[in-house]
Amino acid sequence: MVDSAVITEEVQKQGSTLLQRLLRRQALWVTVALIVICILMGFLSDSFATVENFSNVTLNFSFIGIIAVGMTAVIITRGIDLSVGSVMGLSGVVCGLVLASGAPIEAGIAAGLLSALACGAVNGYLIAFLNLSPFVVTLGMLSIARSLALVVSNNKMFYEFGPDEDIFVEMGGGSLLGVSNPTWALLILALIFGFMLNFTAWGRHVIAVGSNEQAARLTGVPVKAVKMSVYLLSSLTAGISAIMIVGWMGAVTNALGMTYELRVIASAVIGGADLMGGVGSAFGAVIGAALIEIIRNGLLMAGVDPYWQGAFIGIFIILAVLLERIRHRREE
Amino acid sequence: MSTETHQEDCALGEPFLELRCIHKHFGAIQAVKSVSFTISPGEVIGLMGDNGAGKSTLVNIMAGNYPPSGGEIYMEGKRVHFSKPVHARKNGIEVVYQDLALCDHLSAAHNVFLGQELKKGFGPFRILDSETMYTVAGDLFRELKSETRPRDLVREMSGGQRQAVAIARTRLNSARLILMDEPTAAISVRQVSEVMELIKRLQHDGIAVLLISHRMPDVFAVSERIIVLRRGQIVADKPIACSSPEEVTGLITGAIERA
Ligand SMILES: Nc1ncnc2c1ncn2[C@@H]1O[C@H](COP(=O)(O)OP(=O)(O)O)[C@@H](O)[C@H]1O
Ligand SMILES: [Mg+2]
């Protein structure tokens, strides 16, 4: 009898903590906000709740969302990757250059992804093995990769993509079952990352490194390899996004991805990735990117001057971090 | 440092671990000076000393976390160098760190298994076996008479529950020596007695324990030997039966120079 009483009490405790835990997830609140904004916009504007606008919005946030997934991994380890916009530029230009030279599509994609991974490897090495600050290293890479994009492209635009041009353009610009290909890419990436984060030792280690690096080291977590892996992942997602966006636009210049790092970081943080480390989710990255794009879209439709966009994104980043800080303080 | 004196120390047979003339300095600070002692299999040793005496530094050296600035460590007569905590663990040394070394954002069970997660599946498709980890961790917490729930995040836990997680971690592998740095600092009286019971059980199973604690009665209740550290140096290393709380207090404060 005593035992069963204890057990029901346990179950009740578990249940309430589960609900509490869910309510504490920022991603949930962002989802609620997203739905509310969508409903409001639907009432306010006739052109908002159309299939056309919906696919437009999803396409727009897919390119950002893909990189936000990689950024979330970095932020969970208590790092930051400021170089993703520039890496995107370099990767897109390299891919365009190789394709324009008449190489097959596989070669172009491989070249684009490898150039991105090379940037990630340099970032990861300097941060994981030489213990340099992620902020400084990736700020340096932001400048280096953008400059390399200029050097590689020689300030030319590429718009002819060789023998496999049709496939390449279809890959970024096409759609399947009414959903654009970049959105598929985002969904698949988010699912894989969500799975890895929750169901593999790598995922636990990523969280452990951001939560308490010293504890992770003492218990035998390969801290350096974990850090290396997240910067590689972040660059890889920048490369994937670059290749898809180049296909979709049908052209690439060395300005590709300029200032994207801000929107990517904003997406991850709004989606609940904690800059203090240890917290973040794949779902959050997607939903954060979606919220920013919906609001941007809504402001445009409401006739707000697009020059204000940067200000709104900036305000969102600051608000998200402020909320996080308030929450931390309440917990203490 | 003659071998004869060492053999005298080890009435219980060949020592499991032997420290010879260990030094450690952090810049100008001499944290540990010329420390030598042995730990025999199944022996429970109380290590006492004031704050800053060098106890944690010594634990970190034995755990492979800090390289010693000088001196040698022998394990069953063989010279060893632990350059990483994992090496010490592989050699049967487990540690409860003073700050517990826990990750707030992971569950109790995932903390217990951190760095040695259980997995299922094959090759690249190996995924975490969280259910088994929850079960095993739950059993370990029950053994420690702790109410810690394996699925709860560590950040939501009380000091006692956190300590239970750190202690449970040492029970996963077949340890031969467990270093406990202030394992009872944050827990209730009832849980302290559970930890003391655990130490007795460990001793019974032939597992040696080095217990660092400020609680004199606990140290006297379970230890066979006491080592007192003052300003990085050993000022006493003797059977507990030949000492007394008064003497140990005097040794810690310096009122008694050496014993
Ligand atoms: N990582 C470190 N860096 C610099 N000084 C340290 C470090 N760890 C310990 N110390 C110093 O070494 C001395 C011994 O500290 P510690 O081993 O923590 O003592 P105890 O555990 O006995 O309280 C103290 O003076 C402390 O300030
Ligand atoms: Mg200490």
Coordinates of C-alpha atoms and ligand atoms in Angstrom, one line a residue:
Chain A
M1 CA 0.0 0.0 0.0
V2 CA 2.8 2.3 1.0
D3 CA 4.6 1.4 -2.2
S4 CA 1.6 2.1 -4.5
A5 CA 1.1 5.5 -2.8
V6 CA 4.7 6.3 -3.4
I7 CA 4.4 5.2 -7.0
T8 CA 1.4 7.3 -7.8
E9 CA 3.1 10.2 -6.2
E10 CA 6.1 9.6 -8.4
V11 CA 4.0 9.3 -11.5
Q12 CA 2.3 12.6 -10.7
K13 CA 5.6 14.3 -10.1
Q14 CA 6.9 12.9 -13.4
G15 CA 3.8 14.1 -15.2
S16 CA 3.9 17.6 -13.9
T17 CA 7.6 18.0 -14.6
L18 CA 7.1 16.7 -18.1
L19 CA 4.4 19.4 -18.7
Q20 CA 6.6 22.0 -17.0
R21 CA 9.5 21.0 -19.1
L22 CA 7.5 21.4 -22.2
L23 CA 6.2 24.8 -21.1
R24 CA 9.7 26.0 -20.5
R25 CA 10.7 25.3 -24.0
Q26 CA 11.1 28.5 -25.9
A27 CA 10.4 26.7 -29.2
L28 CA 6.9 26.0 -28.0
W29 CA 6.1 29.6 -27.3
V30 CA 7.6 30.7 -30.6
T31 CA 5.3 28.2 -32.3
V32 CA 2.3 29.6 -30.5
A33 CA 3.4 33.1 -31.5
L34 CA 3.9 32.0 -35.1
I35 CA 0.4 30.6 -35.2
V36 CA -1.1 33.7 -33.7
I37 CA 0.7 35.9 -36.1
C38 CA -0.4 33.8 -39.1
I39 CA -4.1 34.0 -38.0
L40 CA -3.9 37.7 -37.5
M41 CA -2.2 38.2 -40.8
G42 CA -4.8 36.1 -42.5
F43 CA -7.5 38.4 -41.2
L44 CA -5.6 41.6 -42.0
S45 CA -4.4 40.8 -45.5
D46 CA -6.1 38.9 -48.3
S47 CA -2.9 38.0 -50.0
F48 CA -1.2 36.5 -46.9
A49 CA -3.1 33.2 -46.6
T50 CA -2.6 32.2 -50.2
V51 CA -0.8 29.1 -51.4
E52 CA 1.5 31.3 -53.4
N53 CA 2.6 33.4 -50.4
F54 CA 2.9 30.3 -48.2
S55 CA 5.4 28.6 -50.6
N56 CA 7.2 31.9 -51.0
V57 CA 7.6 32.3 -47.3
T58 CA 8.7 28.7 -46.7
L59 CA 11.2 28.9 -49.6
N60 CA 12.6 32.1 -48.1
F61 CA 13.1 30.7 -44.7
S62 CA 14.4 27.3 -45.9
F63 CA 17.8 28.7 -47.0
I64 CA 18.2 30.4 -43.6
G65 CA 16.8 27.5 -41.7
I66 CA 19.2 25.0 -43.2
I67 CA 22.1 27.0 -41.8
A68 CA 20.3 27.6 -38.5
V69 CA 20.3 23.9 -37.9
G70 CA 24.1 23.8 -38.1
M71 CA 24.3 27.0 -36.1
T72 CA 22.2 25.5 -33.3
A73 CA 24.7 22.7 -32.9
V74 CA 27.5 25.3 -32.5
I75 CA 25.5 27.4 -30.1
I76 CA 24.6 24.3 -27.9
T77 CA 28.4 23.8 -27.4
R78 CA 28.5 27.4 -26.2
G79 CA 30.2 28.5 -29.4
I80 CA 29.2 30.9 -32.3
D81 CA 29.9 30.8 -36.0
L82 CA 30.0 34.3 -37.5
S83 CA 31.5 33.0 -40.8
V84 CA 28.5 31.2 -42.3
G85 CA 27.4 34.0 -44.6
S86 CA 30.9 34.3 -46.1
V87 CA 31.3 30.5 -46.3
M88 CA 28.1 30.5 -48.2
G89 CA 29.5 33.0 -50.6
L90 CA 32.7 31.1 -51.1
S91 CA 31.0 27.8 -51.5
G92 CA 28.4 29.2 -54.0
V93 CA 31.1 30.9 -56.1
V94 CA 33.4 27.8 -56.1
C95 CA 30.4 25.6 -57.1
G96 CA 29.4 28.1 -59.8
L97 CA 32.9 28.4 -61.2
V98 CA 33.4 24.6 -61.4
L99 CA 30.1 24.1 -63.1
A100 CA 30.7 27.0 -65.5
S101 CA 33.9 25.4 -66.6
G102 CA 31.9 22.5 -68.0
A103 CA 32.3 20.0 -65.1
P104 CA 29.5 17.6 -64.3
I105 CA 27.1 18.5 -61.5
E106 CA 28.7 16.1 -59.0
A107 CA 32.0 17.9 -59.3
G108 CA 30.4 21.3 -58.8
I109 CA 28.5 20.2 -55.7
A110 CA 31.6 18.4 -54.3
A111 CA 33.8 21.4 -54.9
G112 CA 31.2 23.7 -53.2
L113 CA 30.8 21.5 -50.2
L114 CA 34.5 20.8 -49.8
S115 CA 35.4 24.5 -49.9
A116 CA 32.8 25.0 -47.1
L117 CA 34.1 22.1 -45.1
A118 CA 37.6 23.4 -45.4
C119 CA 36.5 26.7 -43.8
G120 CA 34.8 24.7 -41.1
A121 CA 37.9 22.6 -40.5
V122 CA 40.0 25.7 -40.0
N123 CA 37.5 27.2 -37.6
G124 CA 37.1 23.9 -35.7
Y125 CA 40.9 23.3 -35.5
L126 CA 41.6 26.7 -34.1
I127 CA 38.8 26.6 -31.6
A128 CA 39.0 23.0 -30.5
F129 CA 42.7 22.4 -30.5
L130 CA 44.3 25.8 -30.0
N131 CA 41.5 27.0 -27.6
L132 CA 41.0 30.2 -29.5
S133 CA 37.7 32.1 -28.9
P134 CA 35.0 31.1 -31.4
F135 CA 34.0 34.7 -31.8
V136 CA 37.4 35.8 -32.9
V137 CA 38.2 32.8 -35.1
T138 CA 34.9 32.9 -37.0
L139 CA 35.0 36.7 -37.3
G140 CA 38.4 36.2 -39.0
M141 CA 36.9 33.5 -41.2
L142 CA 34.0 35.8 -42.1
S143 CA 36.6 38.2 -43.6
I144 CA 38.8 35.5 -45.1
A145 CA 36.1 33.5 -46.8
R146 CA 34.4 36.6 -48.3
S147 CA 37.8 37.7 -49.6
L148 CA 38.5 34.3 -51.1
A149 CA 35.1 34.4 -52.8
L150 CA 36.2 37.7 -54.4
V151 CA 39.5 36.2 -55.4
V152 CA 38.0 33.0 -56.8
S153 CA 35.2 34.7 -58.8
N154 CA 37.5 37.6 -59.8
N155 CA 34.3 39.7 -59.2
K156 CA 32.5 37.9 -62.1
M157 CA 28.9 36.6 -62.0
F158 CA 28.3 32.9 -62.9
Y159 CA 25.0 32.1 -64.6
E160 CA 25.9 29.2 -66.9
F161 CA 26.2 26.0 -65.1
G162 CA 27.6 23.6 -67.8
P163 CA 26.1 20.3 -69.1
D164 CA 24.0 19.5 -66.0
E165 CA 22.5 23.0 -65.7
D166 CA 18.9 21.7 -65.9
I167 CA 19.4 19.3 -63.0
F168 CA 21.3 21.9 -61.0
V169 CA 18.6 24.6 -61.4
E170 CA 15.8 22.1 -60.8
M171 CA 17.6 21.0 -57.5
G172 CA 17.4 24.4 -56.0
G173 CA 14.4 25.9 -57.8
G174 CA 12.1 22.8 -58.2
S175 CA 9.6 21.3 -56.0
L176 CA 8.2 17.9 -55.0
L177 CA 4.6 17.3 -54.0
G178 CA 4.1 21.0 -53.9
V179 CA 6.9 21.6 -51.4
S180 CA 10.0 23.4 -52.8
N181 CA 13.3 21.4 -52.8
P182 CA 15.1 23.6 -50.3
T183 CA 12.2 23.2 -47.9
W184 CA 12.6 19.4 -48.2
A185 CA 16.3 19.8 -47.6
L186 CA 15.6 21.8 -44.5
L187 CA 13.1 19.2 -43.2
I188 CA 15.4 16.3 -43.8
L189 CA 18.4 18.1 -42.2
A190 CA 16.3 19.1 -39.2
L191 CA 15.0 15.5 -38.8
I192 CA 18.5 14.1 -39.0
F193 CA 19.9 16.6 -36.6
G194 CA 17.1 16.2 -34.2
F195 CA 17.6 12.5 -34.2
M196 CA 21.4 12.8 -33.7
L197 CA 20.9 15.2 -30.9
N198 CA 18.5 13.1 -29.0
F199 CA 19.4 9.5 -29.8
T200 CA 23.2 9.3 -30.3
A201 CA 26.1 9.7 -27.9
W202 CA 27.3 12.5 -30.1
G203 CA 24.2 14.5 -29.3
R204 CA 24.6 14.0 -25.5
H205 CA 28.3 15.0 -25.9
V206 CA 27.4 18.2 -27.8
I207 CA 25.0 19.2 -24.9
A208 CA 27.6 18.1 -22.3
V209 CA 30.4 20.3 -23.8
G210 CA 28.1 23.4 -23.8
S211 CA 26.7 22.6 -20.4
N212 CA 29.9 22.0 -18.5
E213 CA 33.0 21.6 -20.6
Q214 CA 35.2 20.6 -17.6
A215 CA 32.8 17.9 -16.6
A216 CA 32.7 16.6 -20.1
R217 CA 36.5 16.4 -20.2
L218 CA 36.7 14.7 -16.9
T219 CA 34.2 12.0 -17.8
G220 CA 36.0 11.2 -21.0
V221 CA 33.9 13.0 -23.6
P222 CA 36.1 13.7 -26.6
V223 CA 35.6 17.5 -26.3
K224 CA 38.0 18.5 -29.1
A225 CA 36.4 16.2 -31.6
V226 CA 32.9 17.3 -30.6
K227 CA 33.8 21.0 -31.1
M228 CA 35.5 20.2 -34.4
S229 CA 32.3 18.3 -35.6
V230 CA 29.9 21.2 -34.9
Y231 CA 32.0 23.7 -36.8
L232 CA 32.2 21.3 -39.7
L233 CA 28.5 20.8 -39.5
S234 CA 27.8 24.5 -39.5
S235 CA 30.0 25.0 -42.6
L236 CA 28.5 22.0 -44.3
T237 CA 25.0 23.5 -43.8
A238 CA 26.2 26.8 -45.2
G239 CA 27.5 24.9 -48.3
I240 CA 24.3 23.0 -48.8
S241 CA 22.2 26.2 -48.5
A242 CA 24.6 28.0 -50.9
I243 CA 24.3 25.3 -53.6
M244 CA 20.5 25.3 -53.4
I245 CA 20.2 29.0 -53.4
V246 CA 22.5 29.3 -56.4
G247 CA 20.3 26.8 -58.3
W248 CA 17.2 28.6 -57.3
M249 CA 18.5 32.1 -58.3
G250 CA 20.2 30.7 -61.5
A251 CA 23.2 32.9 -60.8
V252 CA 25.9 33.5 -58.2
T253 CA 28.1 36.5 -57.3
N254 CA 30.6 36.8 -54.5
A255 CA 28.0 38.8 -52.5
L256 CA 26.0 35.7 -51.9
G257 CA 25.1 35.2 -48.2
M258 CA 26.3 38.7 -47.2
T259 CA 25.0 39.4 -43.6
Y260 CA 23.1 36.1 -43.5
E261 CA 25.0 35.2 -40.3
L262 CA 22.7 37.7 -38.5
R263 CA 19.5 36.1 -39.6
V264 CA 20.9 32.6 -39.0
I265 CA 22.0 33.4 -35.5
A266 CA 18.7 35.2 -34.8
S267 CA 16.8 32.2 -36.0
A268 CA 18.7 29.8 -33.8
V269 CA 18.4 32.0 -30.7
I270 CA 14.7 32.8 -31.2
G271 CA 14.2 29.1 -31.6
G272 CA 15.5 28.6 -28.1
A273 CA 19.3 27.9 -28.6
D274 CA 20.9 29.3 -25.5
L275 CA 24.1 31.3 -26.1
M276 CA 25.2 30.2 -22.6
G277 CA 25.3 26.6 -24.0
G278 CA 23.6 23.3 -23.3
V279 CA 20.2 24.2 -24.8
G280 CA 18.8 24.1 -28.4
S281 CA 16.8 22.0 -30.7
A282 CA 16.4 21.2 -34.4
F283 CA 12.8 22.1 -34.3
G284 CA 13.7 25.5 -32.7
A285 CA 16.0 26.3 -35.5
V286 CA 13.3 25.7 -38.1
I287 CA 10.6 27.5 -36.1
G288 CA 12.9 30.5 -35.4
A289 CA 13.7 30.9 -39.0
A290 CA 10.0 30.7 -39.9
L291 CA 9.0 33.3 -37.3
I292 CA 11.5 35.8 -38.6
E293 CA 10.4 35.3 -42.2
I294 CA 6.7 35.5 -41.4
I295 CA 7.2 38.7 -39.6
R296 CA 9.3 40.1 -42.4
N297 CA 6.7 39.0 -44.9
G298 CA 3.9 40.5 -42.7
L299 CA 5.7 43.8 -42.4
L300 CA 6.2 44.0 -46.2
M301 CA 2.5 43.3 -46.8
A302 CA 1.6 45.9 -44.2
G303 CA 3.5 48.3 -46.4
V304 CA 6.4 48.9 -44.0
D305 CA 9.5 50.2 -45.7
P306 CA 11.9 47.2 -46.3
Y307 CA 14.8 49.3 -45.0
W308 CA 13.4 48.6 -41.5
Q309 CA 14.0 44.9 -41.8
G310 CA 17.5 45.0 -40.3
A311 CA 16.2 46.9 -37.3
F312 CA 13.5 44.3 -36.7
I313 CA 15.9 41.4 -36.9
G314 CA 18.2 43.2 -34.5
I315 CA 15.4 43.8 -32.1
F316 CA 14.4 40.2 -32.2
I317 CA 17.9 39.0 -31.4
I318 CA 18.1 41.3 -28.4
L319 CA 14.6 40.4 -27.2
A320 CA 15.3 36.7 -27.5
V321 CA 18.5 37.0 -25.5
L322 CA 16.8 39.3 -22.9
L323 CA 14.0 36.7 -22.4
E324 CA 16.6 34.0 -21.9
R325 CA 18.3 36.1 -19.3
I326 CA 15.1 36.8 -17.4
R327 CA 14.3 33.1 -17.5
H328 CA 17.7 32.2 -16.1
R329 CA 17.4 34.7 -13.3
R330 CA 14.0 33.4 -12.3
E331 CA 15.4 29.9 -12.1
E332 CA 18.1 30.9 -9.7
Chain B
M1 CA 62.4 6.9 0.2
S2 CA 63.9 3.5 0.8
T3 CA 61.8 0.5 -0.2
E4 CA 61.9 -1.0 3.3
T5 CA 59.9 1.8 4.8
H6 CA 57.3 1.4 2.1
Q7 CA 57.0 -2.3 2.7
E8 CA 56.4 -1.5 6.4
D9 CA 53.6 0.9 5.4
C10 CA 51.8 -1.8 3.5
A11 CA 51.0 -4.4 6.1
L12 CA 48.1 -5.4 3.9
G13 CA 50.3 -6.6 1.1
E14 CA 51.4 -5.1 -2.2
P15 CA 50.0 -1.6 -2.5
F16 CA 47.5 -0.9 -5.2
L17 CA 48.7 2.7 -5.7
E18 CA 51.8 4.3 -4.5
L19 CA 52.7 8.0 -4.7
R20 CA 56.4 8.9 -4.5
C21 CA 57.5 12.4 -3.7
I22 CA 54.7 14.1 -5.7
H23 CA 55.0 17.8 -6.2
K24 CA 52.6 20.2 -7.8
H25 CA 52.9 23.9 -8.3
F26 CA 50.6 26.4 -10.0
G27 CA 52.9 29.2 -11.0
A28 CA 54.4 30.3 -7.7
I29 CA 51.9 28.4 -5.5
Q30 CA 53.2 25.2 -4.1
A31 CA 49.9 23.3 -3.8
V32 CA 51.5 19.8 -3.0
K33 CA 55.0 19.3 -1.7
S34 CA 56.8 16.0 -1.6
V35 CA 53.8 13.8 -0.9
S36 CA 54.4 10.0 -0.6
F37 CA 51.9 7.4 0.5
T38 CA 50.5 4.1 -0.5
I39 CA 47.0 2.8 -0.8
S40 CA 46.4 -1.0 -0.4
P41 CA 43.5 -2.9 -1.9
G42 CA 40.3 -2.5 0.1
E43 CA 41.8 0.1 2.4
V44 CA 39.7 3.1 3.5
I45 CA 41.9 6.1 4.1
G46 CA 40.6 9.4 5.5
L47 CA 42.4 12.5 4.0
M48 CA 41.9 15.6 6.0
G49 CA 43.3 19.1 5.9
D50 CA 42.3 22.7 6.0
N51 CA 40.9 24.6 3.0
G52 CA 43.7 25.0 0.5
A53 CA 45.8 22.3 2.0
G54 CA 46.1 20.6 -1.4
K55 CA 43.6 17.7 -1.0
S56 CA 41.8 18.4 -4.3
T57 CA 45.0 18.9 -6.1
L58 CA 46.2 15.5 -4.9
V59 CA 43.0 13.9 -6.1
N60 CA 43.3 15.6 -9.5
I61 CA 46.8 14.2 -9.8
M62 CA 45.8 10.7 -9.0
A63 CA 42.8 11.0 -11.4
G64 CA 45.0 12.0 -14.3
N65 CA 43.5 15.4 -14.5
Y66 CA 46.6 17.4 -13.5
P67 CA 50.1 16.2 -14.4
P68 CA 52.3 16.3 -11.3
S69 CA 55.2 18.8 -11.5
G70 CA 57.4 16.2 -10.0
G71 CA 57.4 12.7 -8.5
E72 CA 56.2 9.3 -9.6
I73 CA 53.0 7.2 -9.4
Y74 CA 53.2 3.4 -9.3
M75 CA 50.2 1.1 -9.7
E76 CA 50.8 -2.5 -8.5
G77 CA 54.6 -1.8 -8.7
K78 CA 54.5 -0.5 -12.2
R79 CA 55.2 3.2 -13.0
V80 CA 52.1 4.8 -14.6
H81 CA 51.4 8.2 -16.2
F82 CA 47.8 9.2 -16.4
S83 CA 47.7 12.0 -19.0
K84 CA 43.9 11.9 -19.1
P85 CA 41.1 11.1 -16.6
V86 CA 40.0 8.3 -18.9
H87 CA 43.4 6.5 -18.4
A88 CA 42.9 6.5 -14.6
R89 CA 39.4 5.2 -15.1
K90 CA 40.7 2.4 -17.3
N91 CA 43.1 1.5 -14.6
G92 CA 40.3 1.2 -12.0
I93 CA 40.4 4.6 -10.4
E94 CA 37.1 6.4 -10.1
V95 CA 36.6 9.9 -8.8
V96 CA 33.8 11.9 -7.1
Y97 CA 35.0 15.5 -7.8
Q98 CA 34.5 18.2 -5.3
D99 CA 32.4 20.2 -7.8
L100 CA 30.8 16.9 -8.8
A101 CA 31.5 17.5 -12.6
L102 CA 27.9 17.3 -13.7
C103 CA 26.1 18.7 -16.8
D104 CA 23.0 20.6 -15.7
H105 CA 21.3 20.2 -19.0
L106 CA 21.4 16.4 -19.1
S107 CA 19.3 14.0 -17.2
A108 CA 20.6 12.2 -14.1
A109 CA 21.0 8.9 -16.0
H110 CA 22.8 10.5 -18.9
N111 CA 25.2 12.2 -16.4
V112 CA 25.9 8.9 -14.8
F113 CA 26.8 7.4 -18.2
L114 CA 28.4 10.5 -19.6
G115 CA 31.4 9.5 -21.8
Q116 CA 30.5 5.8 -21.5
E117 CA 26.9 5.7 -22.9
L118 CA 25.2 2.4 -23.5
K119 CA 24.3 1.9 -27.1
K120 CA 22.3 -0.5 -29.2
G121 CA 22.3 -1.3 -32.9
F122 CA 25.1 -2.0 -35.3
G123 CA 28.0 0.0 -36.7
P124 CA 27.1 3.5 -37.7
F125 CA 23.5 3.0 -36.7
R126 CA 24.3 2.7 -33.0
I127 CA 21.9 4.7 -31.0
L128 CA 21.6 5.4 -27.3
D129 CA 20.0 2.8 -25.1
S130 CA 18.4 5.3 -22.8
E131 CA 15.9 2.9 -21.4
T132 CA 18.6 0.7 -20.0
M133 CA 20.5 3.7 -18.8
Y134 CA 17.4 4.9 -16.9
T135 CA 17.0 1.5 -15.3
V136 CA 20.6 1.0 -14.3
A137 CA 20.9 4.5 -12.9
G138 CA 17.6 4.1 -11.1
D139 CA 18.9 0.9 -9.4
L140 CA 22.1 2.7 -8.4
F141 CA 20.2 5.6 -6.9
R142 CA 18.0 3.2 -5.0
E143 CA 21.1 1.5 -3.7
L144 CA 22.2 4.9 -2.4
K145 CA 18.8 5.4 -0.9
S146 CA 18.5 8.6 -2.9
E147 CA 15.2 9.8 -4.3
T148 CA 16.9 11.0 -7.5
R149 CA 14.8 10.2 -10.5
P150 CA 16.9 9.1 -13.5
R151 CA 15.0 11.1 -16.1
D152 CA 15.1 14.5 -14.2
L153 CA 17.5 17.1 -15.4
V154 CA 20.4 17.7 -13.0
R155 CA 19.7 21.5 -13.0
E156 CA 16.4 20.8 -11.2
M157 CA 18.1 18.7 -8.4
S158 CA 18.9 19.4 -4.8
G159 CA 22.5 19.2 -3.6
G160 CA 22.0 15.7 -2.2
Q161 CA 20.5 14.4 -5.5
R162 CA 23.4 15.8 -7.4
Q163 CA 25.9 14.2 -5.1
A164 CA 24.1 10.8 -5.6
V165 CA 24.5 11.2 -9.3
A166 CA 28.3 11.9 -8.9
I167 CA 28.6 8.8 -6.6
A168 CA 26.5 6.6 -8.8
R169 CA 28.9 7.3 -11.7
T170 CA 31.7 5.6 -9.9
R171 CA 29.7 2.4 -9.6
L172 CA 29.5 1.7 -13.3
N173 CA 32.9 0.1 -13.8
S174 CA 34.7 -2.3 -11.7
A175 CA 36.7 0.3 -9.8
R176 CA 39.5 -0.7 -7.5
L177 CA 40.0 2.7 -5.9
I178 CA 37.5 5.4 -5.5
L179 CA 38.6 8.9 -4.7
M180 CA 35.8 10.9 -2.9
D181 CA 36.4 14.6 -2.6
E182 CA 34.0 15.9 0.0
P183 CA 31.2 13.5 -1.1
T184 CA 28.9 14.4 1.8
A185 CA 29.3 18.2 1.8
A186 CA 25.8 18.9 0.6
I187 CA 23.7 16.1 1.8
S188 CA 21.3 15.3 4.7
V189 CA 22.3 13.2 7.7
R190 CA 20.4 10.2 6.5
Q191 CA 22.1 10.3 3.1
V192 CA 25.5 10.7 4.8
S193 CA 25.0 7.5 6.6
E194 CA 24.1 5.8 3.3
V195 CA 27.4 7.0 1.8
M196 CA 29.2 5.7 4.9
E197 CA 27.4 2.3 4.4
L198 CA 28.4 2.4 0.8
I199 CA 32.0 2.9 1.7
K200 CA 31.9 0.0 4.1
R201 CA 30.4 -2.2 1.3
L202 CA 33.1 -1.1 -1.1
Q203 CA 35.7 -2.0 1.4
H204 CA 34.1 -5.4 1.9
D205 CA 34.3 -5.9 -1.8
G206 CA 38.0 -5.1 -1.8
I207 CA 37.6 -1.7 -3.2
A208 CA 39.9 1.0 -1.7
V209 CA 38.5 4.4 -0.9
L210 CA 40.2 7.7 -0.2
L211 CA 37.7 9.8 1.6
I212 CA 38.2 13.5 1.9
S213 CA 35.8 15.1 4.4
H214 CA 35.6 17.8 7.0
R215 CA 33.3 15.7 9.1
M216 CA 35.5 14.2 11.7
P217 CA 33.0 11.6 13.0
D218 CA 32.5 10.2 9.5
V219 CA 36.1 9.9 8.8
F220 CA 36.6 8.1 12.2
A221 CA 33.6 5.9 11.5
V222 CA 34.9 4.3 8.3
S223 CA 38.6 4.9 7.9
E224 CA 41.4 2.5 8.8
R225 CA 44.1 5.1 8.3
I226 CA 44.3 8.8 8.4
I227 CA 46.4 11.2 6.4
V228 CA 46.6 14.8 7.4
L229 CA 47.8 17.4 4.9
R230 CA 48.9 20.8 5.9
R231 CA 50.1 23.4 3.4
G232 CA 50.7 20.7 0.8
Q233 CA 52.7 18.4 3.0
I234 CA 51.8 15.3 4.9
V235 CA 52.0 15.9 8.6
A236 CA 50.5 12.6 9.7
D237 CA 49.9 9.1 8.1
K238 CA 48.9 6.6 10.7
P239 CA 46.3 4.0 11.7
I240 CA 43.1 5.6 12.8
A241 CA 43.2 3.5 16.0
C242 CA 46.4 5.3 17.0
S243 CA 44.9 8.7 16.6
S244 CA 42.0 10.8 18.0
P245 CA 39.8 13.6 16.7
E246 CA 41.7 16.0 19.1
E247 CA 45.0 15.0 17.6
V248 CA 43.7 15.3 14.1
T249 CA 42.3 18.8 14.8
G250 CA 45.6 19.8 16.2
L251 CA 47.4 18.5 13.1
I252 CA 45.1 20.3 10.7
T253 CA 45.4 23.6 12.4
G254 CA 49.1 23.3 13.1
A255 CA 48.8 23.2 16.9
I256 CA 50.5 19.8 16.7
E257 CA 53.4 20.0 14.3
R258 CA 53.6 16.3 13.2
A259 CA 52.5 12.9 14.3
Ligands
LIG1 N1 44.0 25.1 -11.0 C1 44.6 25.8 -10.1 N2 45.3 26.9 -10.4 C2 46.0 27.6 -9.5 N3 46.0 27.4 -8.2 C3 45.3 26.3 -7.8 C4 44.6 25.4 -8.7 N4 44.0 24.5 -7.9 C5 44.4 24.7 -6.7 N5 45.2 25.7 -6.5 C6 45.8 26.3 -5.3 O1 46.4 25.2 -4.7 C7 46.2 25.2 -3.3 C8 45.5 23.9 -2.9 O2 44.2 23.9 -3.3 P1 43.2 22.6 -3.2 O3 44.0 21.4 -3.7 O4 42.0 22.9 -3.9 O5 43.0 22.5 -1.6 P2 41.9 21.8 -0.8 O6 41.2 20.8 -1.7 O7 42.7 21.0 0.3 O8 41.0 22.8 -0.2 C9 45.3 26.4 -3.0 O9 46.2 27.4 -2.6 C10 44.7 26.7 -4.3 O10 44.5 28.1 -4.5
MG2 MG 39.2 20.8 -2.1

